[in-house]
Structure formats: structure tokens, C-alpha cells
mmCIF file of C-alpha atoms in Angstrom:
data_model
loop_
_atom_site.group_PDB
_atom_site.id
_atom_site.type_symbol
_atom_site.label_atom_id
_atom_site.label_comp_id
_atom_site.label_asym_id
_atom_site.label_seq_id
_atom_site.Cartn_x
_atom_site.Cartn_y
_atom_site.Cartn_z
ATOM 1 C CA UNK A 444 -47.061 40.860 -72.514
ATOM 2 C CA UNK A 445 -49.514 43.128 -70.855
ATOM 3 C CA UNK A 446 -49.243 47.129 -70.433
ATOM 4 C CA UNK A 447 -47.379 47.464 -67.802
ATOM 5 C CA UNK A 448 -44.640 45.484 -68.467
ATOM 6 C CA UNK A 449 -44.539 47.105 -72.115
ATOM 7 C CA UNK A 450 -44.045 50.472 -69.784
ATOM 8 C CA UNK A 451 -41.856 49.037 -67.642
ATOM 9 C CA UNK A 452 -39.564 48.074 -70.809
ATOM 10 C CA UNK A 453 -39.855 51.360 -72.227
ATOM 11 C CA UNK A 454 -38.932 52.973 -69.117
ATOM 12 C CA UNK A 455 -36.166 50.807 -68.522
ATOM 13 C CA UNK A 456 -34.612 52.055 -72.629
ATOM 14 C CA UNK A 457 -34.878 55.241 -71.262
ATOM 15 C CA UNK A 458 -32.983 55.062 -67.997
ATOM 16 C CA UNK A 459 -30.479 53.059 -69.868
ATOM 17 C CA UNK A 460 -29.867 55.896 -72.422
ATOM 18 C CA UNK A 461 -29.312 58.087 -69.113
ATOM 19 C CA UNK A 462 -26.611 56.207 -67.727
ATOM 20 C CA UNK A 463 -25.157 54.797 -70.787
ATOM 21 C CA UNK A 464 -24.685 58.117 -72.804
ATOM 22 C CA UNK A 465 -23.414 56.545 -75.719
ATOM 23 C CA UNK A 466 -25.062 56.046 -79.262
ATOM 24 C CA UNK A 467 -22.879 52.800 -79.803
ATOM 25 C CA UNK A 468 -24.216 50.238 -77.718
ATOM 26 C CA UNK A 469 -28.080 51.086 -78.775
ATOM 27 C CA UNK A 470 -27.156 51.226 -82.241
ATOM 28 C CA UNK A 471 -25.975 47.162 -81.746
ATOM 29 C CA UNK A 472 -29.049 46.979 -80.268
ATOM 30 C CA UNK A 473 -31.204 48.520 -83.126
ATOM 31 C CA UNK A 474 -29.272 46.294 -85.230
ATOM 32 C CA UNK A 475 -29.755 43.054 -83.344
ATOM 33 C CA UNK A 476 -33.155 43.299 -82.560
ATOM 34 C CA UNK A 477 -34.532 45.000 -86.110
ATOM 35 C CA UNK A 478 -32.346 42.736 -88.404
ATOM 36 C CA UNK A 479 -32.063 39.729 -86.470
ATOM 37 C CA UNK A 480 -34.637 38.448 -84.078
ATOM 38 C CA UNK A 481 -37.128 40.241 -86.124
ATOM 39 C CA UNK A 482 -36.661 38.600 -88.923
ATOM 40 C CA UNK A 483 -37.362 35.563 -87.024
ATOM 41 C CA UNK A 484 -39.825 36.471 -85.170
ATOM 42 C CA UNK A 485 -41.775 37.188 -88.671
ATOM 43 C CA UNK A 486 -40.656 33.784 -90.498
ATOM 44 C CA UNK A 487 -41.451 32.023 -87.508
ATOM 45 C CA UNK A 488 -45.160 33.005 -87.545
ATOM 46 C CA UNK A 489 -46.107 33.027 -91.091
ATOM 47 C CA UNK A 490 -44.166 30.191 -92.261
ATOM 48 C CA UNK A 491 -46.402 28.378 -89.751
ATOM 49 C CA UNK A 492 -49.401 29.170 -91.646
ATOM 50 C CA UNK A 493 -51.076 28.113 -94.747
ATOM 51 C CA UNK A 494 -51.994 28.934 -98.351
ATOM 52 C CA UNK A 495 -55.942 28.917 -97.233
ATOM 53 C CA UNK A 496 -55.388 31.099 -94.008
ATOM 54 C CA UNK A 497 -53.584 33.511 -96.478
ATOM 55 C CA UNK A 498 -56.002 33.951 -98.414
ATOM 56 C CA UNK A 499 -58.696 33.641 -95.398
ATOM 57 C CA UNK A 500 -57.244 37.212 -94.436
ATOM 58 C CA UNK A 501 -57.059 38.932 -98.010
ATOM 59 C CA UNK A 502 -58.510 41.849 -96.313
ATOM 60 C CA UNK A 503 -55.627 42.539 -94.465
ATOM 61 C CA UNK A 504 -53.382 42.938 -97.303
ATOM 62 C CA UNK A 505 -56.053 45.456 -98.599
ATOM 63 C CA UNK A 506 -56.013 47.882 -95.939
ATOM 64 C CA UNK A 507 -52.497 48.127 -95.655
ATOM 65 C CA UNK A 508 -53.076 50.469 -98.857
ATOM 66 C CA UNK A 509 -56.026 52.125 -98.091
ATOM 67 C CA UNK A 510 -54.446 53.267 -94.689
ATOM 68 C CA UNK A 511 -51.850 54.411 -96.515
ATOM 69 C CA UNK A 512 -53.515 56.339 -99.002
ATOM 70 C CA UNK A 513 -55.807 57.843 -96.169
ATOM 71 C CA UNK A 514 -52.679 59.015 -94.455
ATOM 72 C CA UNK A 515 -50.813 59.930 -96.964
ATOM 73 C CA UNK A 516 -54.075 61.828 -99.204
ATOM 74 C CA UNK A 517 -54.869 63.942 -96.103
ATOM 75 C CA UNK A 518 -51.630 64.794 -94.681
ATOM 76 C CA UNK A 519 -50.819 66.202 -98.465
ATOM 77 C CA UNK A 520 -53.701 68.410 -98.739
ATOM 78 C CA UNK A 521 -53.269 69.464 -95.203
ATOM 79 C CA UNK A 522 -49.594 70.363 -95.616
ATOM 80 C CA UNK A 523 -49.989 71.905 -99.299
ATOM 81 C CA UNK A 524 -53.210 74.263 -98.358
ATOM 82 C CA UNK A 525 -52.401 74.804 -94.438
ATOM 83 C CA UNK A 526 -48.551 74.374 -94.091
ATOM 84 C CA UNK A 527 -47.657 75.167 -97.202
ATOM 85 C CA UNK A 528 -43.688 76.079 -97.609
ATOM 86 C CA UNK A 529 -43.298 74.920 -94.009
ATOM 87 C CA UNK A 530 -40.298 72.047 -93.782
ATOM 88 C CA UNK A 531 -42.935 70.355 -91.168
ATOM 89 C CA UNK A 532 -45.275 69.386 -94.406
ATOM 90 C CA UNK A 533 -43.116 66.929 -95.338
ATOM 91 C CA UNK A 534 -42.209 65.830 -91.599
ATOM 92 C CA UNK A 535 -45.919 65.599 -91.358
ATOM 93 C CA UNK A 536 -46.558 63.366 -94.142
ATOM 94 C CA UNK A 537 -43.668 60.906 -93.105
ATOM 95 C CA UNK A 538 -44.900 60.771 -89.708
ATOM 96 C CA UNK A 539 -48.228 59.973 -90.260
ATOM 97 C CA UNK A 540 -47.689 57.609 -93.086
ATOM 98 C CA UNK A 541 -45.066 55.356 -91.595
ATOM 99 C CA UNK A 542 -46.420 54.026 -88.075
ATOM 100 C CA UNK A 543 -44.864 51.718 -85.392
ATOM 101 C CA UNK A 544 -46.428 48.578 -86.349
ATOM 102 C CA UNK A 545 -43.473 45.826 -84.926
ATOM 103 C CA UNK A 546 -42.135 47.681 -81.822
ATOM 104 C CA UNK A 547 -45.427 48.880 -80.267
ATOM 105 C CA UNK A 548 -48.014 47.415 -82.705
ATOM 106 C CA UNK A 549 -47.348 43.804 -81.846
ATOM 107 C CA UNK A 550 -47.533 43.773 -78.059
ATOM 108 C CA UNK A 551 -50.305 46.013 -78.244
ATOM 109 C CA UNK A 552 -51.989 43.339 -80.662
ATOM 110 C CA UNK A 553 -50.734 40.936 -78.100
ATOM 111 C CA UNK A 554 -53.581 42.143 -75.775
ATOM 112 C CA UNK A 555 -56.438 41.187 -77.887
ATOM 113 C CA UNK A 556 -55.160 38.170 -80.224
ATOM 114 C CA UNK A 557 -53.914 34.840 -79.762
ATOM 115 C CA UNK A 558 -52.166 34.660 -82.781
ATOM 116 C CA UNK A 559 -50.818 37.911 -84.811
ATOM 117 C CA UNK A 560 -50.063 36.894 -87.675
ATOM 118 C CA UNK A 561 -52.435 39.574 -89.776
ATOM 119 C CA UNK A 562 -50.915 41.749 -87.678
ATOM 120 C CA UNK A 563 -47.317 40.904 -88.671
ATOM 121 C CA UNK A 564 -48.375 40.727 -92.127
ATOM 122 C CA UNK A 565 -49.684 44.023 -92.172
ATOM 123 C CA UNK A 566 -46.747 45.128 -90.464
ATOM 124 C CA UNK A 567 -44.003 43.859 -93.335
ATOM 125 C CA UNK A 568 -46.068 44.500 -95.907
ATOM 126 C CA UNK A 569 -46.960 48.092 -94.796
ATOM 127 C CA UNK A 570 -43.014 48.545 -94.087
ATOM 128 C CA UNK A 571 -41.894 47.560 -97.801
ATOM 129 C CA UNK A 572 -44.324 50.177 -99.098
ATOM 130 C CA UNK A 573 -43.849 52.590 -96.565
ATOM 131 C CA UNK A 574 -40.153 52.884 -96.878
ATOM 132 C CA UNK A 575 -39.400 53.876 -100.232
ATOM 133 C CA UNK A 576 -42.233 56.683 -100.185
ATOM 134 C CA UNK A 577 -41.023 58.309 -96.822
ATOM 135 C CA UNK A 578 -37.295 58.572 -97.884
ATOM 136 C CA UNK A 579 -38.615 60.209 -101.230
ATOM 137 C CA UNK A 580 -40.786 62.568 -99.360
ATOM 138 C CA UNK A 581 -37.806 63.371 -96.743
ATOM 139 C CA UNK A 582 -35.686 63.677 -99.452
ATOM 140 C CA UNK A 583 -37.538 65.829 -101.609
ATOM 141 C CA UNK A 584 -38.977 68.348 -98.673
ATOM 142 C CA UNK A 585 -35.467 68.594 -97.346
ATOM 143 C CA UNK A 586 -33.917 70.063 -100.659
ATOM 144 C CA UNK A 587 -31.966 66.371 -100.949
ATOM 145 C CA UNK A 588 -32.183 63.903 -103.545
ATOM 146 C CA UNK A 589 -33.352 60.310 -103.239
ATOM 147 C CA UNK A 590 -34.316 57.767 -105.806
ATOM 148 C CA UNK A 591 -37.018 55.759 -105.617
ATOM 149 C CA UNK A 592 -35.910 53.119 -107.193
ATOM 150 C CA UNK A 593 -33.161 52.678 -104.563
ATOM 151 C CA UNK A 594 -35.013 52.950 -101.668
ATOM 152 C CA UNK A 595 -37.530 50.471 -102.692
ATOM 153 C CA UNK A 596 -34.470 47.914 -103.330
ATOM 154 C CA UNK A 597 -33.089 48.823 -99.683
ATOM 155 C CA UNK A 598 -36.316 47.968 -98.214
ATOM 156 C CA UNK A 599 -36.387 45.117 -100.095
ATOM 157 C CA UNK A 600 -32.884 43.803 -98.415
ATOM 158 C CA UNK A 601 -34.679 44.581 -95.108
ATOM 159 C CA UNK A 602 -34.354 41.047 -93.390
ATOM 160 C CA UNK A 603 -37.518 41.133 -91.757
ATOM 161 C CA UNK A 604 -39.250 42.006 -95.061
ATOM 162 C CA UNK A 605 -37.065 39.092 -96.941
ATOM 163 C CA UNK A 606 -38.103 36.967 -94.099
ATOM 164 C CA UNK A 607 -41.929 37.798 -94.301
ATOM 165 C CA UNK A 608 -41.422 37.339 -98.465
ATOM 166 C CA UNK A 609 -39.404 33.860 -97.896
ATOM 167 C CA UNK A 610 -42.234 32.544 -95.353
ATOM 168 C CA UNK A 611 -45.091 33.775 -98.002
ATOM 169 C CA UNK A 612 -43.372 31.723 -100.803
ATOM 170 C CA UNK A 613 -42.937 28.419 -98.172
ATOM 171 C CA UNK A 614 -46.586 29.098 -97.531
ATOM 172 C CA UNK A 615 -47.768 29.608 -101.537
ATOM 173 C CA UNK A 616 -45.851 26.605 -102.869
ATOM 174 C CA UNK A 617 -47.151 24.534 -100.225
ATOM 175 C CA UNK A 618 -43.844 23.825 -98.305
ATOM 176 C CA UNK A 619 -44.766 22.858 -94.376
ATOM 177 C CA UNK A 620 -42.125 23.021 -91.863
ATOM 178 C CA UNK A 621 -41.864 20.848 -89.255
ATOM 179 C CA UNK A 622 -42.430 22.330 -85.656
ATOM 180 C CA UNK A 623 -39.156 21.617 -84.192
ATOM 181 C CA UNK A 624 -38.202 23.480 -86.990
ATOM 182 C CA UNK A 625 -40.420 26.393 -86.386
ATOM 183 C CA UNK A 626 -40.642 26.376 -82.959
ATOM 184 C CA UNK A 627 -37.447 27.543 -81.753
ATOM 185 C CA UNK A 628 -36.908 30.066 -84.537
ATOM 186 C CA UNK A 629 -40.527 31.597 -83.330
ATOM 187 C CA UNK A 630 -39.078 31.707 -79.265
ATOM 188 C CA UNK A 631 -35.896 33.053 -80.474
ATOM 189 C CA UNK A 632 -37.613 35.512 -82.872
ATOM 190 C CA UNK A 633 -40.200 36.453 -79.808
ATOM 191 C CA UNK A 634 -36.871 37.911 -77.870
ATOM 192 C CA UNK A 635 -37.243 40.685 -80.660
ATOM 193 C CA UNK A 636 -40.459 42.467 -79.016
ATOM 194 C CA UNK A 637 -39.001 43.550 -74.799
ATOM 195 C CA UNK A 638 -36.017 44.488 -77.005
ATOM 196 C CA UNK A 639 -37.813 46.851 -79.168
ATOM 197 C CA UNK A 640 -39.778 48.408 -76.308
ATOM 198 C CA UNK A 641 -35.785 49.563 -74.741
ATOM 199 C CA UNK A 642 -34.957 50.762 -77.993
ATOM 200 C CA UNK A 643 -37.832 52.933 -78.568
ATOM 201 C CA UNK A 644 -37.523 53.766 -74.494
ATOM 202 C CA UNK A 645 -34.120 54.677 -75.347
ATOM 203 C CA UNK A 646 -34.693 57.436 -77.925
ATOM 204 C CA UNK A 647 -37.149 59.083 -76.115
ATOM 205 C CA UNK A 648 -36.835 62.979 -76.035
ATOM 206 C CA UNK A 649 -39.357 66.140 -75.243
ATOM 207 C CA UNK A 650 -37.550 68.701 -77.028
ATOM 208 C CA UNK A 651 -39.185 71.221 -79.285
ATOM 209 C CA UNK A 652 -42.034 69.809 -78.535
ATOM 210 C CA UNK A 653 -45.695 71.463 -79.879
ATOM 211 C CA UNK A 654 -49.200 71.279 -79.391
ATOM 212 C CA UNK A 655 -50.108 71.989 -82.367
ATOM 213 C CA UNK A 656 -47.871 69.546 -84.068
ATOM 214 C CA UNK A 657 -48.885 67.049 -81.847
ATOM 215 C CA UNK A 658 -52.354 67.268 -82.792
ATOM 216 C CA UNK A 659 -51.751 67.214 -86.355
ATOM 217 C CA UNK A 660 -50.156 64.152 -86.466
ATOM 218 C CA UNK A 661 -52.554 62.511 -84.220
ATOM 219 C CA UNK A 662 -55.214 63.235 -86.666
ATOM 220 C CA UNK A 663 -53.239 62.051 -89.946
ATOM 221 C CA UNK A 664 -51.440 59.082 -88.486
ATOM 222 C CA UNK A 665 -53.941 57.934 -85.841
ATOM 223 C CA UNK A 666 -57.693 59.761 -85.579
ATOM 224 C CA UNK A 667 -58.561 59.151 -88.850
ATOM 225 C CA UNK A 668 -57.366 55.647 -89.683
ATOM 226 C CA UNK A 669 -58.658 54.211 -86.169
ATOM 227 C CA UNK A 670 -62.212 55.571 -87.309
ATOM 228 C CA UNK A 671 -61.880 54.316 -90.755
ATOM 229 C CA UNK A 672 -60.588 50.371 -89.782
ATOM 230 C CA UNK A 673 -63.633 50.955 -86.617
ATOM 231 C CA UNK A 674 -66.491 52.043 -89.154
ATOM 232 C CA UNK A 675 -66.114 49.801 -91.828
ATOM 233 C CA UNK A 676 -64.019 46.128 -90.869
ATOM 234 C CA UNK A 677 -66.295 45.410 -87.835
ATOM 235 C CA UNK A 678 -67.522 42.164 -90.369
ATOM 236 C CA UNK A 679 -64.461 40.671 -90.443
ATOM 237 C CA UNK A 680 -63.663 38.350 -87.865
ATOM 238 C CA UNK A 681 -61.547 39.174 -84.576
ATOM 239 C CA UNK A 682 -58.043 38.441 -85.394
ATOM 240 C CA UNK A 683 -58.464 40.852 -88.626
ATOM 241 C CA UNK A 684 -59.754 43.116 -87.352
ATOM 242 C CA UNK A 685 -58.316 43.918 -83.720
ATOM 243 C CA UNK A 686 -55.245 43.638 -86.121
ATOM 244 C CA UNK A 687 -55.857 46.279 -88.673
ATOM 245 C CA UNK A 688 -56.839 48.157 -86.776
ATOM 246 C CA UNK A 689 -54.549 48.021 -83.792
ATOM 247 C CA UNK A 690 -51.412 48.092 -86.403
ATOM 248 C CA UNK A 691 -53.416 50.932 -88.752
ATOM 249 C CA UNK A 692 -53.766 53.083 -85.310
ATOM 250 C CA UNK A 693 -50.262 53.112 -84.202
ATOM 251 C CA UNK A 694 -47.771 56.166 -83.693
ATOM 252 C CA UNK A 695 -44.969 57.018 -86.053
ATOM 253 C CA UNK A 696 -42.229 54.506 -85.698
ATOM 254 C CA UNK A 697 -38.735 55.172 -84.691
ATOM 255 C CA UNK A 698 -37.879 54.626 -87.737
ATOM 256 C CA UNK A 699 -39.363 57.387 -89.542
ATOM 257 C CA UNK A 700 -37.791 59.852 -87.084
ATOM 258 C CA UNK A 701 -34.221 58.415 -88.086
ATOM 259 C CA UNK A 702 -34.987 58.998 -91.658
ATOM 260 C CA UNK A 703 -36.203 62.657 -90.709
ATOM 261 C CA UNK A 704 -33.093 62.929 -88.802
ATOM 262 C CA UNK A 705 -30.780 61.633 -91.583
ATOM 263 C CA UNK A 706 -32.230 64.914 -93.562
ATOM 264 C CA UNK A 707 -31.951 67.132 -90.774
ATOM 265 C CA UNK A 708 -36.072 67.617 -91.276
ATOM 266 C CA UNK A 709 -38.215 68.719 -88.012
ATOM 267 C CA UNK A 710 -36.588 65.899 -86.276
ATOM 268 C CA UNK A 711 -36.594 67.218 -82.964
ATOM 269 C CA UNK A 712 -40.197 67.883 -83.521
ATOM 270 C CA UNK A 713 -40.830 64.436 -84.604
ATOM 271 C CA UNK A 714 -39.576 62.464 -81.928
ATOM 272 C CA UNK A 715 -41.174 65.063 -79.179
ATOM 273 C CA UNK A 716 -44.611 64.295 -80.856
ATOM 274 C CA UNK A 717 -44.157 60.767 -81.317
ATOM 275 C CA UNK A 718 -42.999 59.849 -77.689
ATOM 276 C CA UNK A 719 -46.459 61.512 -76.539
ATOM 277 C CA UNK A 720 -48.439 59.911 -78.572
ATOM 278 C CA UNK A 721 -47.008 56.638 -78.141
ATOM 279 C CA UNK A 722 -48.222 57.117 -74.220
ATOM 280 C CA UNK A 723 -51.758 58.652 -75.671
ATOM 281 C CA UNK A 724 -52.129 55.511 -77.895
ATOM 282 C CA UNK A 725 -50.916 52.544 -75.219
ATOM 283 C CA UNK A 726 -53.834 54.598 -73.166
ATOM 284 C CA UNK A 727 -56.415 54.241 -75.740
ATOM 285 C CA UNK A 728 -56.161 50.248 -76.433
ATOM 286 C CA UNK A 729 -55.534 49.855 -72.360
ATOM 287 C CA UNK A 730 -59.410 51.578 -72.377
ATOM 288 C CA UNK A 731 -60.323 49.538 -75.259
ATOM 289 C CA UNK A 732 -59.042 45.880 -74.091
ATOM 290 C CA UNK A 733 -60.898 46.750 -71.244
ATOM 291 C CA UNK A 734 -64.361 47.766 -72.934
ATOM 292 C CA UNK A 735 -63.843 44.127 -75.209
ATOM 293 C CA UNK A 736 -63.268 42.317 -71.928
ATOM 294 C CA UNK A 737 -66.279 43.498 -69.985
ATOM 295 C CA UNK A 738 -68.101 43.138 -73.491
#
């Protein structure tokens, strides 16, 4: 899939949301695509592999919590020195710690890879950690409550995330699948990504948006972990690294503007900032694919 049909997909979400109107139809589709194909489309790929490509991308794994703590370290001490009492501290750290790794991170890792599995592994195993700590936070900075505990189990029953932890046992014990096993489940599973791009298309929105804002979460969730994955993985070999850092450099997902929604915290905001910085990022790896073509 190359940019411009990844626009063309996202444009289409949004002119659908124009004419449909309705919240019903796009939720099926949230559902269907997120539970569903997803799940498939991450079984498919790392079931395929084995224990000694695993372990061939360790590193992976390893920067899914050091983006994280980046993220999540600096947005904190911005919020609590700059921001303050400001609802938008919390917003802040949500947005920039839980980025859009499936619905825009794997086409855009589409552009330099072959195969993206690290990708998708950073992706699920970003997602199960990510979850739990962004409900907490939205909870907490919204005056709710939320346990942590019970978000982490909700995540858990995520089927994409049982799917990736299913295909990582297959893989461990040394179970291979046969390809016209896996083959069909990884086409039907690949149906998951055009989808994604109409659902995130479909909730776009400009309202309340900010400059200021904008910039802020650029920094947390993108500036600072693109320059971190750029200065210090450039050993590792391509697939790891065009995948860290392609999925480390993404926008906030749609998902963590539902869960600032759910507690009625900046959402507004959230989505504004995230819709142009989803353009700003699909930009920046259009320049880049470029620079590593010519290269």
C-alpha cells in the first residue's frame, strides 16, 4: 500500500462519516476490523515465524519500554511543572504515550519492509502495556476512578493481543503451522489495514483545535522518540529498525481519543491535534522513503 492510496482511504472514512451521519454503522466497523481481522492479521504473521527470529529481534521488545518511558517521563514533568492543574496534563500524557501503531503504523511500515513482523510485535506488545496506564491516567486526571488491575485484564481479552500471545506460544514451543493454514488467515487478516485507514478517516474532526497543543504533543509523542530510535538503533538491521522506529514515531491512536472521550477529558482537543499530525507524520516518512530510496 503506498501513500496515496493510504490518503485516498482516509479520505474516503471521512466522506463516509459525511453522508452516513450515524455512529452505528462505524462502530460495526471499529468492531470488525479491531477485533476481528486484526487479530488475524497479527496471528497470521507471527505464528509464521520462529523461536530464533524471536529472539533475532530482542531489541524490539526492548524499545517498546524505553519509548514508553521517554513519553511518558517527559510528558509528566512537562504537564506537572508547565501545565500543572490543567485537565490537558493528563490528555497530554495519554496522547503521547499511546500511538497509532496498527492503523497508520503498519502501512506506513509497509513502505520500507517486506515483512513487519517487529513492527506488529511492537505494536501488540506496546498496546497491552499502553492500555492499562492510559485508562489510569484518564481516569485519575478526570476526577474518575479506574483500577489498574482491571484495565490490564481488559487489554488482556483484547483479541489482537490474545492473538499476538497465542502465535508467541505456537512460536516458543516450537509448533509450525502449515501454510495453507497460515496463508489464508494472513490474506483475510490483511483486509484489517484499508479498513482501519476509513475508520480513522471517519473520526476525523478540527474542532478546538490549538497550536500550542499541537506542538506539545508532537514533541512528547513523536519529536523525541523519532530522534531517540534515529540516534541510537541505526546498528540493528533494517527490518528493526525502520520498524521501531516507524511504529515508536507514530501519532496518538484513535484509540486513546475514545478513552479521553469516555472521561469527557480535552477530547475535542485530542482528536483536532491528532488528525494534524497524522497528515504531518504520513509527510515525514513520504520524505524519508524517499531519502532511503535515492540512498
Amino acid at each position: 500500500m503506498n501513500i496515496a492510496e493510504m490518503l485516498a482511504l482516509i479520505g474516503l472514512g471521512y466522506l463516509l462519516k459525511l453522508v452516513v451521519r450515524k455512529e452505528r454503522p462505524f462502530d460495526w466497523l471499529r468492531f470488525i476490523t479491531n477485533d476481528i481481522l486484526l487479530a488475524f492479521f497479527v496471528f497470521g504473521n507471527v505464528a509464521s515465524k520462529d523461536l530464533e527470529y524471536l529472539l533475532s529481534i530482542k531489541t524490539v521488545f526492548l524499545y517498546v519500554f524505553l519509548i514508553i518511558g521517554i513519553s511518558l517521563g517527559f510528558s509528566y514533568l512537562y504537564g506537572r511543572f508547565t501545565l500543572k492543574s490543567d485537565p490537558w496534563a493528563g490528555a497530554l500524557m495519554v496522547l503521547s504515550v499511546y500511538p497509532n501503531t496498527a492503523a497508520l503504523g503498519f502501512p506506513i511500515a509497509e513502505l520500507f519492509l517486506k515483512d513487519i513482523t517487529p513492527a506488529i510485535l511492537y505494536s501488540t506488545t506496546n498496546s497491552m502495556i499502553v492500555i492499562p496506564i492510559v485508562t489510569f491516567i484518564a481516569a485519575h486526571y478526570s476526577s474518575g476512578g479506574a483500577s489498574v488491575k482491571e484495565s490490564f485484564l481488559k487489554a488482556l481479552k483484547f483479541p489482537p493481543t490474545l492473538a499476538n500471545l497465542l502465535a508467541l506460544g505456537l512460536v516458543i514451543a516450537g509448533i509450525h503451522l502449515p501454510g495453507w493454514f497460515i496463508k489464508p488467515i494472513k490474506t483475510i487478516g490483511w483486509l484489517s489495514i484499508p479498513l482501519l485507514l476509513i475508520y480513522f478517516g471517519s473520526r476525523i474532526t478540527l474542532r478546538a483545535f490549538e497550536l500550542r497543543k499541537l506542538l506539545e504533543v508532537g514533541t512528547f509523542r513523536i519529536a523525541i522518540p523519532f530522534v531517540f530510535v534515529f540516534l541510537t538503533l541505526r546498528w540493528a538491521s533494517r527490518d528493526v529498525f525502520y520498524s521501531v522506529l516507524v511504529e515508536a514515531s507514530m501519532p496518538p491512536a484513535i484509540a486513546a481519543n475514545a478513552i479521553l472521550a469516555q472521561y469527557r477529558l480535552k477530547a475535542d482537543e485530542a482528536i483536532s491535534v491528532t488528525f494534524v499530525l497524522t497528515l504531518l507524520v504520513i509527510g515525514l516518512f513520504v520524505i524519508l522513503r524517499i531519502l532511503a530510496g535515492s540512498g
